[in-house]
Coordinates of C-alpha atoms in Angstrom, one line a residue:
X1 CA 132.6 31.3 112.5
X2 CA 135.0 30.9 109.2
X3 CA 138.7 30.9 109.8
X4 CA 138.9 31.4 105.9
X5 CA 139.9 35.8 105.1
X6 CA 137.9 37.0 102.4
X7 CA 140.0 38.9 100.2
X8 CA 138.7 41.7 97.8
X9 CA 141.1 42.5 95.3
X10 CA 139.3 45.9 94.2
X11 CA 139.6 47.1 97.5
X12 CA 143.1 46.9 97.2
X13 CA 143.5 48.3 94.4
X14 CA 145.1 51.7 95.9
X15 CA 147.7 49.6 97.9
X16 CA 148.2 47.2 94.6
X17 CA 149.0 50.4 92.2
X18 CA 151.5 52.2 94.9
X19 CA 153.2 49.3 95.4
X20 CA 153.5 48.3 91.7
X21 CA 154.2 52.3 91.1
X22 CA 157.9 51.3 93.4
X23 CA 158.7 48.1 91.7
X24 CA 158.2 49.7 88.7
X25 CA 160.5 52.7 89.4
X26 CA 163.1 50.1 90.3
X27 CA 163.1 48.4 87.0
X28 CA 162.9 51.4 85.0
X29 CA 166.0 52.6 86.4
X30 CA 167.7 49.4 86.5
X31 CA 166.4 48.5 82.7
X32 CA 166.4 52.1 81.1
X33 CA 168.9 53.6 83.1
X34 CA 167.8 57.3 82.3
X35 CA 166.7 59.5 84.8
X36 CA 164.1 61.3 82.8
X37 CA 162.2 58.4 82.3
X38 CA 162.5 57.1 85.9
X39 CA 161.1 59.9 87.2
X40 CA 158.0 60.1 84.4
X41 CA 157.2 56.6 85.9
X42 CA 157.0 57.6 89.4
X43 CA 154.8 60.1 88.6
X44 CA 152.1 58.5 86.2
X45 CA 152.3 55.7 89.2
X46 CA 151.4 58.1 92.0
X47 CA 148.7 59.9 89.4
X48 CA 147.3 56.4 88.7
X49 CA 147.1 55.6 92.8
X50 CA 144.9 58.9 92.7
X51 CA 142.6 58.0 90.4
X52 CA 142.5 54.1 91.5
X53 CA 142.3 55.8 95.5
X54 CA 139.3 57.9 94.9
X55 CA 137.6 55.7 92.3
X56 CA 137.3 52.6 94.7
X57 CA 136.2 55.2 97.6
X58 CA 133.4 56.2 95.6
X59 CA 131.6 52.8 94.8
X60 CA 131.1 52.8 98.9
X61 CA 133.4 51.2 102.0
X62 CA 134.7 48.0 100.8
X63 CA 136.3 45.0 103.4
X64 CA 138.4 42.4 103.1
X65 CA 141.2 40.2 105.0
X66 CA 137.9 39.1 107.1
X67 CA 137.5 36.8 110.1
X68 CA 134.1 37.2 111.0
X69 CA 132.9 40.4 111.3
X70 CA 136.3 41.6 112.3
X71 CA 138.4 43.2 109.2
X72 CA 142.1 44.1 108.5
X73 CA 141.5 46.2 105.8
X74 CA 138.7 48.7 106.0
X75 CA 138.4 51.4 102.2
X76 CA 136.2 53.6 102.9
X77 CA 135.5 57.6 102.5
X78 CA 138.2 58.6 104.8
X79 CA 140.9 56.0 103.9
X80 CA 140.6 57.2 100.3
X81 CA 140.4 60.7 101.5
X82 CA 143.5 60.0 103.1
X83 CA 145.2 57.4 100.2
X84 CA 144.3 60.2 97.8
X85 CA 145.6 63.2 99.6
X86 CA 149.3 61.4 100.6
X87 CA 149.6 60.2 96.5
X88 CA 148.9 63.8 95.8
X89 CA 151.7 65.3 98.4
X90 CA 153.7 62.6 96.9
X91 CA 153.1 63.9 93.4
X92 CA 154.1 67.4 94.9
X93 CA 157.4 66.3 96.3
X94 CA 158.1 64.6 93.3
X95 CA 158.1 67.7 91.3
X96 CA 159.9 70.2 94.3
X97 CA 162.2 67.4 93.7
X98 CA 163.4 68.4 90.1
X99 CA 166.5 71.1 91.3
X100 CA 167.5 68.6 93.7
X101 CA 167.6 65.7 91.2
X102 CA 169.4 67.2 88.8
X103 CA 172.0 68.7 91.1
X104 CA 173.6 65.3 90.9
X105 CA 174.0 64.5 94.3
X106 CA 170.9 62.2 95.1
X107 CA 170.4 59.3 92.7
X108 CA 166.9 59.5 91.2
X109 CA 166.3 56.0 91.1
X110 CA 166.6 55.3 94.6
X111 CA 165.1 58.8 95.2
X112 CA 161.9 58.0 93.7
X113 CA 161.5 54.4 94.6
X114 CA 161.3 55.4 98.4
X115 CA 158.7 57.8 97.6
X116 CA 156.7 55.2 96.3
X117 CA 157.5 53.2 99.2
X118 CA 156.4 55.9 101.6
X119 CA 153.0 56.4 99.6
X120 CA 152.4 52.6 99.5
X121 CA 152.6 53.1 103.7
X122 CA 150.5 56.0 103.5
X123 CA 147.6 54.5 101.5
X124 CA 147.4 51.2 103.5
X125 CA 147.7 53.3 106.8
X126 CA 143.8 54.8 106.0
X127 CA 142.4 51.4 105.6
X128 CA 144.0 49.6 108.2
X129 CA 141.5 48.0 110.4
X130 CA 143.9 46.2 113.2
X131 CA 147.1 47.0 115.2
X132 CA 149.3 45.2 113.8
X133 CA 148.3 46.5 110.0
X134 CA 148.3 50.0 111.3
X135 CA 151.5 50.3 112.7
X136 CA 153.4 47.7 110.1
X137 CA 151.4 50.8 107.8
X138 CA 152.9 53.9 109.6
X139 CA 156.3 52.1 109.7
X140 CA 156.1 51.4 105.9
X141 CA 156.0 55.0 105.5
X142 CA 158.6 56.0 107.9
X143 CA 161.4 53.5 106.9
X144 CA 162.3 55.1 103.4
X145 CA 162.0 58.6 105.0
X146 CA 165.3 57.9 106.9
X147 CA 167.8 57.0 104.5
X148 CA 165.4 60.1 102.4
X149 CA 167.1 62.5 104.6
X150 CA 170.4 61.5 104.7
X151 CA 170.6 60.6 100.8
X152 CA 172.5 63.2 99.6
X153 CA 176.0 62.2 98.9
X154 CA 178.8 64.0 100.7
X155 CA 175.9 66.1 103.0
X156 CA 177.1 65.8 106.9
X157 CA 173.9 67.8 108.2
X158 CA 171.8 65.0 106.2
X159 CA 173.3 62.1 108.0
X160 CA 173.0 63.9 111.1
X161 CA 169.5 64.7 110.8
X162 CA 169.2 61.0 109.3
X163 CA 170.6 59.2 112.5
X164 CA 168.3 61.5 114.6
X165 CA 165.4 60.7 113.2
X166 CA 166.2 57.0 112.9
X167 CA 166.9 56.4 116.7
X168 CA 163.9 58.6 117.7
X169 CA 161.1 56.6 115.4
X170 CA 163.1 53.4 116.7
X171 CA 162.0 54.2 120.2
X172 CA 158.9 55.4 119.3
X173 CA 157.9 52.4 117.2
X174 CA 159.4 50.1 120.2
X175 CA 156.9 51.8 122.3
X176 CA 153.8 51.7 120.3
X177 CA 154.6 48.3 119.5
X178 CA 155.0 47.5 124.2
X179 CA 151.7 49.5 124.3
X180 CA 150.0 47.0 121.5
X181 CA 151.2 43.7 123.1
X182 CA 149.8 45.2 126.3
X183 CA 146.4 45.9 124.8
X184 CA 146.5 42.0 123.5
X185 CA 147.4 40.7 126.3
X186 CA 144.3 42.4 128.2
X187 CA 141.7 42.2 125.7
X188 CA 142.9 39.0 123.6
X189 CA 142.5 41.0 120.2
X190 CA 144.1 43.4 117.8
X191 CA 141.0 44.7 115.5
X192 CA 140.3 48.2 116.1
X193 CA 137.1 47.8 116.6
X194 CA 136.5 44.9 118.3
X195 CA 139.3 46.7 120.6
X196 CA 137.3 48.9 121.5
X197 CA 134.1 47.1 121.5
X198 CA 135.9 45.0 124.5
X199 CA 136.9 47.9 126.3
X200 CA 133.6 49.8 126.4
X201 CA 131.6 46.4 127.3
X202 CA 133.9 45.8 130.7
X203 CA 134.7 48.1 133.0
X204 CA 136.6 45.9 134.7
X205 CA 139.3 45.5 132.1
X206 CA 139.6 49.7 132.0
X207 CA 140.4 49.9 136.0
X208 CA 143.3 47.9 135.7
X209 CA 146.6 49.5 135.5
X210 CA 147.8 47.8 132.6
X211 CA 144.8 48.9 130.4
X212 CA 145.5 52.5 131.6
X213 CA 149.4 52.0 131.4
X214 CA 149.1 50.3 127.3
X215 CA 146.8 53.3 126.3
X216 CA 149.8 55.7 127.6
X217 CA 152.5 53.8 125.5
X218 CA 150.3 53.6 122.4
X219 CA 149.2 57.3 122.7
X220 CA 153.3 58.3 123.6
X221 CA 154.6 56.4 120.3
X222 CA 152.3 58.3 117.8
X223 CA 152.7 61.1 119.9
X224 CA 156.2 60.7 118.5
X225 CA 155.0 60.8 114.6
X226 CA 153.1 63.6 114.5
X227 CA 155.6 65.4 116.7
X228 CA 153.9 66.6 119.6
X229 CA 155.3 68.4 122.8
X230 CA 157.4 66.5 124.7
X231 CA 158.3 64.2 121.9
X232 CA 159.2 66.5 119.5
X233 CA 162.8 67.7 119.5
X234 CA 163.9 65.5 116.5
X235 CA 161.8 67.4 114.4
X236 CA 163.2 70.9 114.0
X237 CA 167.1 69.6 113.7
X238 CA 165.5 66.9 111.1
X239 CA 163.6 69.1 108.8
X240 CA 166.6 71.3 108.5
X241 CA 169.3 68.8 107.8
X242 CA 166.8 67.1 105.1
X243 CA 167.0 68.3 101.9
X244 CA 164.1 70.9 101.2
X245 CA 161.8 68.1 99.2
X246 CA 162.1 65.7 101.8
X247 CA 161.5 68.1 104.7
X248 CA 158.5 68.9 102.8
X249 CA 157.2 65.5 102.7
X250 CA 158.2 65.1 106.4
X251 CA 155.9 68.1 107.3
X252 CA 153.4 67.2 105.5
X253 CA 152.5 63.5 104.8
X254 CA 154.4 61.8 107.3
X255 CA 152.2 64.3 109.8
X256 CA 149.3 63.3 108.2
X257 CA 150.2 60.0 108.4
X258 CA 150.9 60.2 112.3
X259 CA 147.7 61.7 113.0
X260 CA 145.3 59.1 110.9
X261 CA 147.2 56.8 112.7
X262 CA 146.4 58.5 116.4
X263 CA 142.9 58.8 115.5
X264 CA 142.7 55.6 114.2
X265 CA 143.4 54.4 117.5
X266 CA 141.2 56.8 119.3
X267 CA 138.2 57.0 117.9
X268 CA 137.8 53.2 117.2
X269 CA 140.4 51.4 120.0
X270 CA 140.7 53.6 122.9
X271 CA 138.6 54.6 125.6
X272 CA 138.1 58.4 125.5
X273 CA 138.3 59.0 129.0
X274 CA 141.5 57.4 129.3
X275 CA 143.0 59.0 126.2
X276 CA 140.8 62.3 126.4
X277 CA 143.2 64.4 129.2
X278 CA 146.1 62.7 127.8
X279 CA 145.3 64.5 124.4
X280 CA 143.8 67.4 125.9
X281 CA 147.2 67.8 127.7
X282 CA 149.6 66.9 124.5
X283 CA 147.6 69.4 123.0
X284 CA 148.1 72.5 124.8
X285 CA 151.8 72.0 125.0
X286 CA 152.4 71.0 121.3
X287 CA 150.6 74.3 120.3
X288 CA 151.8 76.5 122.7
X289 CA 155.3 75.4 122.8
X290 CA 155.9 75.3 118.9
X291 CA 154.2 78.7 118.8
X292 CA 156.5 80.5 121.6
X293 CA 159.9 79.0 119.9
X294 CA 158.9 79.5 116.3
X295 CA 158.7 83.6 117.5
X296 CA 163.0 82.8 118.1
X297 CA 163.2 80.9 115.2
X298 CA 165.9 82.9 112.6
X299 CA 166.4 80.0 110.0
X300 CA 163.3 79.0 107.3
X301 CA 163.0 75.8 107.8
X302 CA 163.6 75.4 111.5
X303 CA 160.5 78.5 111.6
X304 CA 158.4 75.7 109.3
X305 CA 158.9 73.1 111.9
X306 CA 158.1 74.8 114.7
X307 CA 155.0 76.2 113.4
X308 CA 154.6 72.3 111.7
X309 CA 154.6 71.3 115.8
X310 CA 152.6 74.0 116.6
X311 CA 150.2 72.8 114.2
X312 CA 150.0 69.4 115.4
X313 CA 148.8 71.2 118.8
X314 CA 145.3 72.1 116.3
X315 CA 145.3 69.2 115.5
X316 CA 145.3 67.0 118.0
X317 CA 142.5 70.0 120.2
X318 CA 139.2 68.4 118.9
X319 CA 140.4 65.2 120.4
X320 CA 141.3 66.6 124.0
X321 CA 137.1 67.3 124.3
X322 CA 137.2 63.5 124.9
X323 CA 138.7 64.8 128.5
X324 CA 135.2 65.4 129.5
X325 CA 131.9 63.2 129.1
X326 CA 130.2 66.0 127.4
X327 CA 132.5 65.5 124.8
X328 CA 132.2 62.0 124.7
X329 CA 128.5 62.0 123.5
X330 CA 128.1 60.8 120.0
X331 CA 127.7 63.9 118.1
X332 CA 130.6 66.0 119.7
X333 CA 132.6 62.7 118.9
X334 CA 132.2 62.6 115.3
X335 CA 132.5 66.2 115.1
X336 CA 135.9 66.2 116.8
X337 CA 137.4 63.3 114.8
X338 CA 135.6 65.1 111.9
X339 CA 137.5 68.4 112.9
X340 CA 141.0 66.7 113.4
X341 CA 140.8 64.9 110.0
X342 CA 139.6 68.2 107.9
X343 CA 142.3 70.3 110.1
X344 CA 144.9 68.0 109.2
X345 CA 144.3 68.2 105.2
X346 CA 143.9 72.4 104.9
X347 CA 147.3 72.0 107.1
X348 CA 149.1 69.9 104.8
X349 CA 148.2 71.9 101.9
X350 CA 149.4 74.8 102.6
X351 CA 152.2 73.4 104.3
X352 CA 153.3 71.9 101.2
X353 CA 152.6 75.6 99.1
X354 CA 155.0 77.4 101.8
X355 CA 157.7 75.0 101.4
X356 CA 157.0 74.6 97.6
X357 CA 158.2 78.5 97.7
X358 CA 160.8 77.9 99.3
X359 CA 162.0 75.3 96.8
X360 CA 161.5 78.1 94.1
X361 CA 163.4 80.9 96.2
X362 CA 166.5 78.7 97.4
X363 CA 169.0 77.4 94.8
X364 CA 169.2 74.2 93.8
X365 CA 170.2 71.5 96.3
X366 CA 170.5 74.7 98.9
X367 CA 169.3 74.4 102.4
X368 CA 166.4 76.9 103.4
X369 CA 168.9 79.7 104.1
X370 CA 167.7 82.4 106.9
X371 CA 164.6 84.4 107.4
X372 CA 167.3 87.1 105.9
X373 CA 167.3 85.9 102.3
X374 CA 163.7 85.7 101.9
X375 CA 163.8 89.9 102.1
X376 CA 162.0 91.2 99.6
X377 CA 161.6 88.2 97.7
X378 CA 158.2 89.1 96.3
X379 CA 159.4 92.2 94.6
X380 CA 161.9 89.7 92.9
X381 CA 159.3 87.0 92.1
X382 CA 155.4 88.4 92.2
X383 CA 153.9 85.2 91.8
X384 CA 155.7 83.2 94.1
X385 CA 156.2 85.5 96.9
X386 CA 152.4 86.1 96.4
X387 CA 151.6 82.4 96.7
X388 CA 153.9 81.7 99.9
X389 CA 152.6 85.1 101.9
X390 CA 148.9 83.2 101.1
X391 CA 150.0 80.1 102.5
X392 CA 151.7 82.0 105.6
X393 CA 148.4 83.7 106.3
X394 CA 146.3 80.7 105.7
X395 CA 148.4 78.8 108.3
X396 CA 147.7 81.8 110.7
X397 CA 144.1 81.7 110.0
X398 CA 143.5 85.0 108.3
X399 CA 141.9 85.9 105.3
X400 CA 141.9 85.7 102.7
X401 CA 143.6 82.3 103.3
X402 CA 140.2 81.0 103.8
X403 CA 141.6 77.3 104.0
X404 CA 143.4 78.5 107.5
X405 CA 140.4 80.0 108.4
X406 CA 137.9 77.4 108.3
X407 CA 140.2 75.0 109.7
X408 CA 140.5 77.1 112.9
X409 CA 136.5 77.5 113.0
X410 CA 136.3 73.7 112.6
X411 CA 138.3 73.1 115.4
X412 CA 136.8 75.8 117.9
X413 CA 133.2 75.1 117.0
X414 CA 134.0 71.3 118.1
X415 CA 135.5 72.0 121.2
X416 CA 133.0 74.2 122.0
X417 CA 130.3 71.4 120.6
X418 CA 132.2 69.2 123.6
X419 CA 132.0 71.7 125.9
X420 CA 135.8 72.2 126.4
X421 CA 135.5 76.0 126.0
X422 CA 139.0 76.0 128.3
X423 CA 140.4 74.4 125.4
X424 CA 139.3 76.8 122.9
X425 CA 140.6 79.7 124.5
X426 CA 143.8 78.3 124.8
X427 CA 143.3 77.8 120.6
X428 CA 142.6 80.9 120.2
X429 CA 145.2 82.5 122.2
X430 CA 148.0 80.6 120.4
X431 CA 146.4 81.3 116.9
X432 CA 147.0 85.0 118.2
X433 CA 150.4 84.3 119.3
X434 CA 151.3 82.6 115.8
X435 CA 150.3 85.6 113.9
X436 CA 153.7 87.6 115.3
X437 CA 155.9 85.1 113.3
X438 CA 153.8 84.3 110.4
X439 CA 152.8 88.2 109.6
X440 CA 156.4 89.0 110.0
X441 CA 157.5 86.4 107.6
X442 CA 154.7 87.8 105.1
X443 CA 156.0 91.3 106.1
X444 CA 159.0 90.5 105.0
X445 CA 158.9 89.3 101.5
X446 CA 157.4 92.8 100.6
X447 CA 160.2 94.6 102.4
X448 CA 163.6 96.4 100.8
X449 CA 165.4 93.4 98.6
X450 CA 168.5 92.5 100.6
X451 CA 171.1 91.7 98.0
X452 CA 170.8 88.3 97.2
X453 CA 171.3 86.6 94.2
X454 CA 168.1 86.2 91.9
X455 CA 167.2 82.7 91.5
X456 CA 165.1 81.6 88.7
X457 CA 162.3 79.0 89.8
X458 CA 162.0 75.3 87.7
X459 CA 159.0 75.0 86.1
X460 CA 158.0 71.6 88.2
X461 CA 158.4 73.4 91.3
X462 CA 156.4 76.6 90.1
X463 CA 154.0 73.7 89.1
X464 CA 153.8 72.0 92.4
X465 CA 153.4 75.7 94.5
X466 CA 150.6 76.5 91.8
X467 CA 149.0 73.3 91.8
X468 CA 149.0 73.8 96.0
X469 CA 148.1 77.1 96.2
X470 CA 144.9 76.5 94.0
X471 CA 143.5 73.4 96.0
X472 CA 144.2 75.8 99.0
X473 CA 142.4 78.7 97.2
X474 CA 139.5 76.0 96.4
X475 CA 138.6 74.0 99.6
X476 CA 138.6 77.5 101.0
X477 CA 135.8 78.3 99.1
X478 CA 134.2 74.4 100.0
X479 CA 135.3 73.2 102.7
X480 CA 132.4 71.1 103.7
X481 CA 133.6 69.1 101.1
X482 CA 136.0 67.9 103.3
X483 CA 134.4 68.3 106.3
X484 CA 132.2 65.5 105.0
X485 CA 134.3 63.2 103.9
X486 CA 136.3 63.1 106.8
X487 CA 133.2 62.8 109.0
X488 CA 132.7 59.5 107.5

């Protein structure tokens, strides 16, 4: 067997054009010095790691960084499903990001450069094909999301949500990276695959408590990302100390993010009746817990989080069908991971459109205010409160935000495919549950006008939230689109 790693240069292209999109950023600002053009950069960057992202998918999976028939980098369907879809949130940020910027109190050079950064993790994350690249991936795109939050000069709630975060990924990352030397040290590998081609061939490595206890550290520290019950109390307090961009890209591709990372693990790495009940479990709390405190929830953007967690409980349901061997056949498999991955992009869509309104509604460099100064707001501004009441109901799962819909279908149908029609039920009750706090949010927008000042919307953010609502509106209308590609 070569000890020589073939590299393929076209297949990481995606990872070659995010990363030159940051080094790029950092020497337009440090060369041209205007803000204008800084920010132009970033975004014909993160437009080019679009194009380059799903042009490179297309020609067919593509390895490289080879030993054997073991690969470090695996660019396929999925991974530029997943490259694509974190350079397009990117691009969205970027323009919710306009007020903010010129505000004056986050420099835009250092602004956009960790965006880049954070895209360049969230592109390599899709194709990472061992442990080590995964998490050194996932970390990539975490890192700049710290000093993100707290970037905003003279803002105390910033640097408090900042430090949060930072010691909470810290522990997590500690214990993702205890469960990974574990795994090593058992199996004598890091590929995913070859991880989990070790673990399926000997039992005997799967009864000892070591294997059992590095699956339950590896599953824990992602756990952490996508911010699932119990590890999820840094989220709310983060997202609402963030500025309203940033919390935007937290909800949304640092999520995603987390989750291709999980199922990474799971579907290639893991053995599903270890990690089945542990996801099956995760998953009831995360939905039902986010769902019952989101009903308290008084503030706008600690509402979004909570239903954000919440979320992450619909997500992560396909995967807790693994709890049973039913689920464990070949077709329910591919249909959960299938489900989880679709799920996960309707989500972050309209995720993005809700907090893209919220941009538009809020002045600029404001917090999210309270449920309070959202009254009435679509008798104020037609087109925006008609966009975020969309993307409220599409996260609820009603029509006509078909996007919501279909995800929740997806989900049922492969849980029911599995035979965990326990776990559907508790989906469906919680969807029903989540409709008292989304509905009333909609409900409110149409109501009296409370008197709050009129803010008029920038153009980039009205941009970003009509950009967002439309690929909503659209993969509503196709979702099998997606359903495909993520079944890949």
């Amino acid at each position: 067997m070569s000890l020589v790693q073939s590299v393929d240069n076209v297949a990481m292209l995606p990872a070659y054009l995010a990363a030159g999109t940051a080094v790029l950023v950092l020497l337009f600002d440090l060369l041209v010095a205007r803000p204008a053009v800084t920010v132009a950069v970033a975004a014909l960057g993160v437009a080019g790691t679009v194009a380059g992202a799903a042009l490179v998918g297309a020609a067919g999976e593509r390895r490289t960084f080879c030993v054997g028939a073991d690969c470090s980098w695996v660019w396929g369907g999925r991974a530029a499903l997943v490259g694509a879809v974190i350079a397009l949130l990117t691009l969205g940020v970027l323009a919710l990001s306009g007020p903010l910027l010129r505000a004056g109190r986050t420099p835009v050079g250092e602004y956009c450069f960790l965006l880049a950064c954070a895209m360049t993790g969230g592109v390599v994350l899709g194709a990472a094909g061992d442990l080590i690249t995964l998490i050194v991936a996932l970390e990539t795109l975490t890192l700049p999301l710290y000093v993100l939050v707290g970037l905003r000069r003279g803002s105390l709630a910033g640097a408090e949500a900042a430090v949060t975060f930072f010691v909470v990924s810290v522990v997590a990352t500690t214990v993702t990276l205890l469960g990974a030397a574990l795994l090593y040290a058992v199996t004598g590998t890091l590929h995913l695959d070859r991880l989990g081609a070790t673990l399926a061939a000997r039992d005997d490595l799967t009864d000892l408590p070591l294997t059992t206890v590095a699956v339950a550290l590896v599953v824990a520290g992602l756990a952490f990302k996508v911010a699932a019950v119990p590890f999820h109390a840094w989220a709310p307090a983060t997202y609402d100390g963030a500025p309203l961009p940033v919390a935007a890209y937290l909800s949304t591709a640092s999520k995603l993010g987390g989750v291709v990372a999980l199922l990474a693990v799971v579907q290639r790495a893991l053995p599903g009746d270890l990690t089945g009940p542990v996801l099956a479990a995760l998953a009831v709390l995360t939905m039902t817990v986010g769902n019952l405190v989101a009903l308290r929830q008084r503030r706008t953007v600690r509402l979004l989080a909570w239903s954000s967690v919440a979320q992450a409980g619909y997500i992560l349901a396909p995967l807790g069908a693994l709890a049973l061997a039913a689920g464990r056949t070949g077709d329910a498999r591919a249909a959960a991971y299938a489900a989880a991955v679709a799920y996960a992009i309707f989500f972050v869509l309209l995720e993005l459109a809700a907090f893209a309104a919220v941009v538009a509604l809020r002045p600029a460099d404001g917090d999210g205010g309270t449920l309070a100064d959202l009254r009435g707001a679509a008798r104020r501004h037609p087109w925006v409160g008609g966009a975020f009441a969309l993307a409220l109901i599409g996260l609820a799962g009603l029509p006509p935000g078909l996007a919501g819909l279909f995800a929740k279908v997806t989900v049922v149908r492969a849980l029911l495919a599995g035979h965990a029609g326990w776990l559907a039920l508790v989906v469906a009750l919680n969807a029903v549950i989540g409709l008292a706090y989304y509905l009333r949010v909609t409900a409110s927008l149409y109501a009296t006008p409370a008197g709050v000042a009129t803010v008029r919307p920038a153009r980039t953010v009205v941009l970003a939230l009509g950009a967002a609502t439309v690929a909503a509106v659209v993969i509503g209308f196709a979702p099998q689109l997606v359903l495909d590609v993520a079944a890949r």
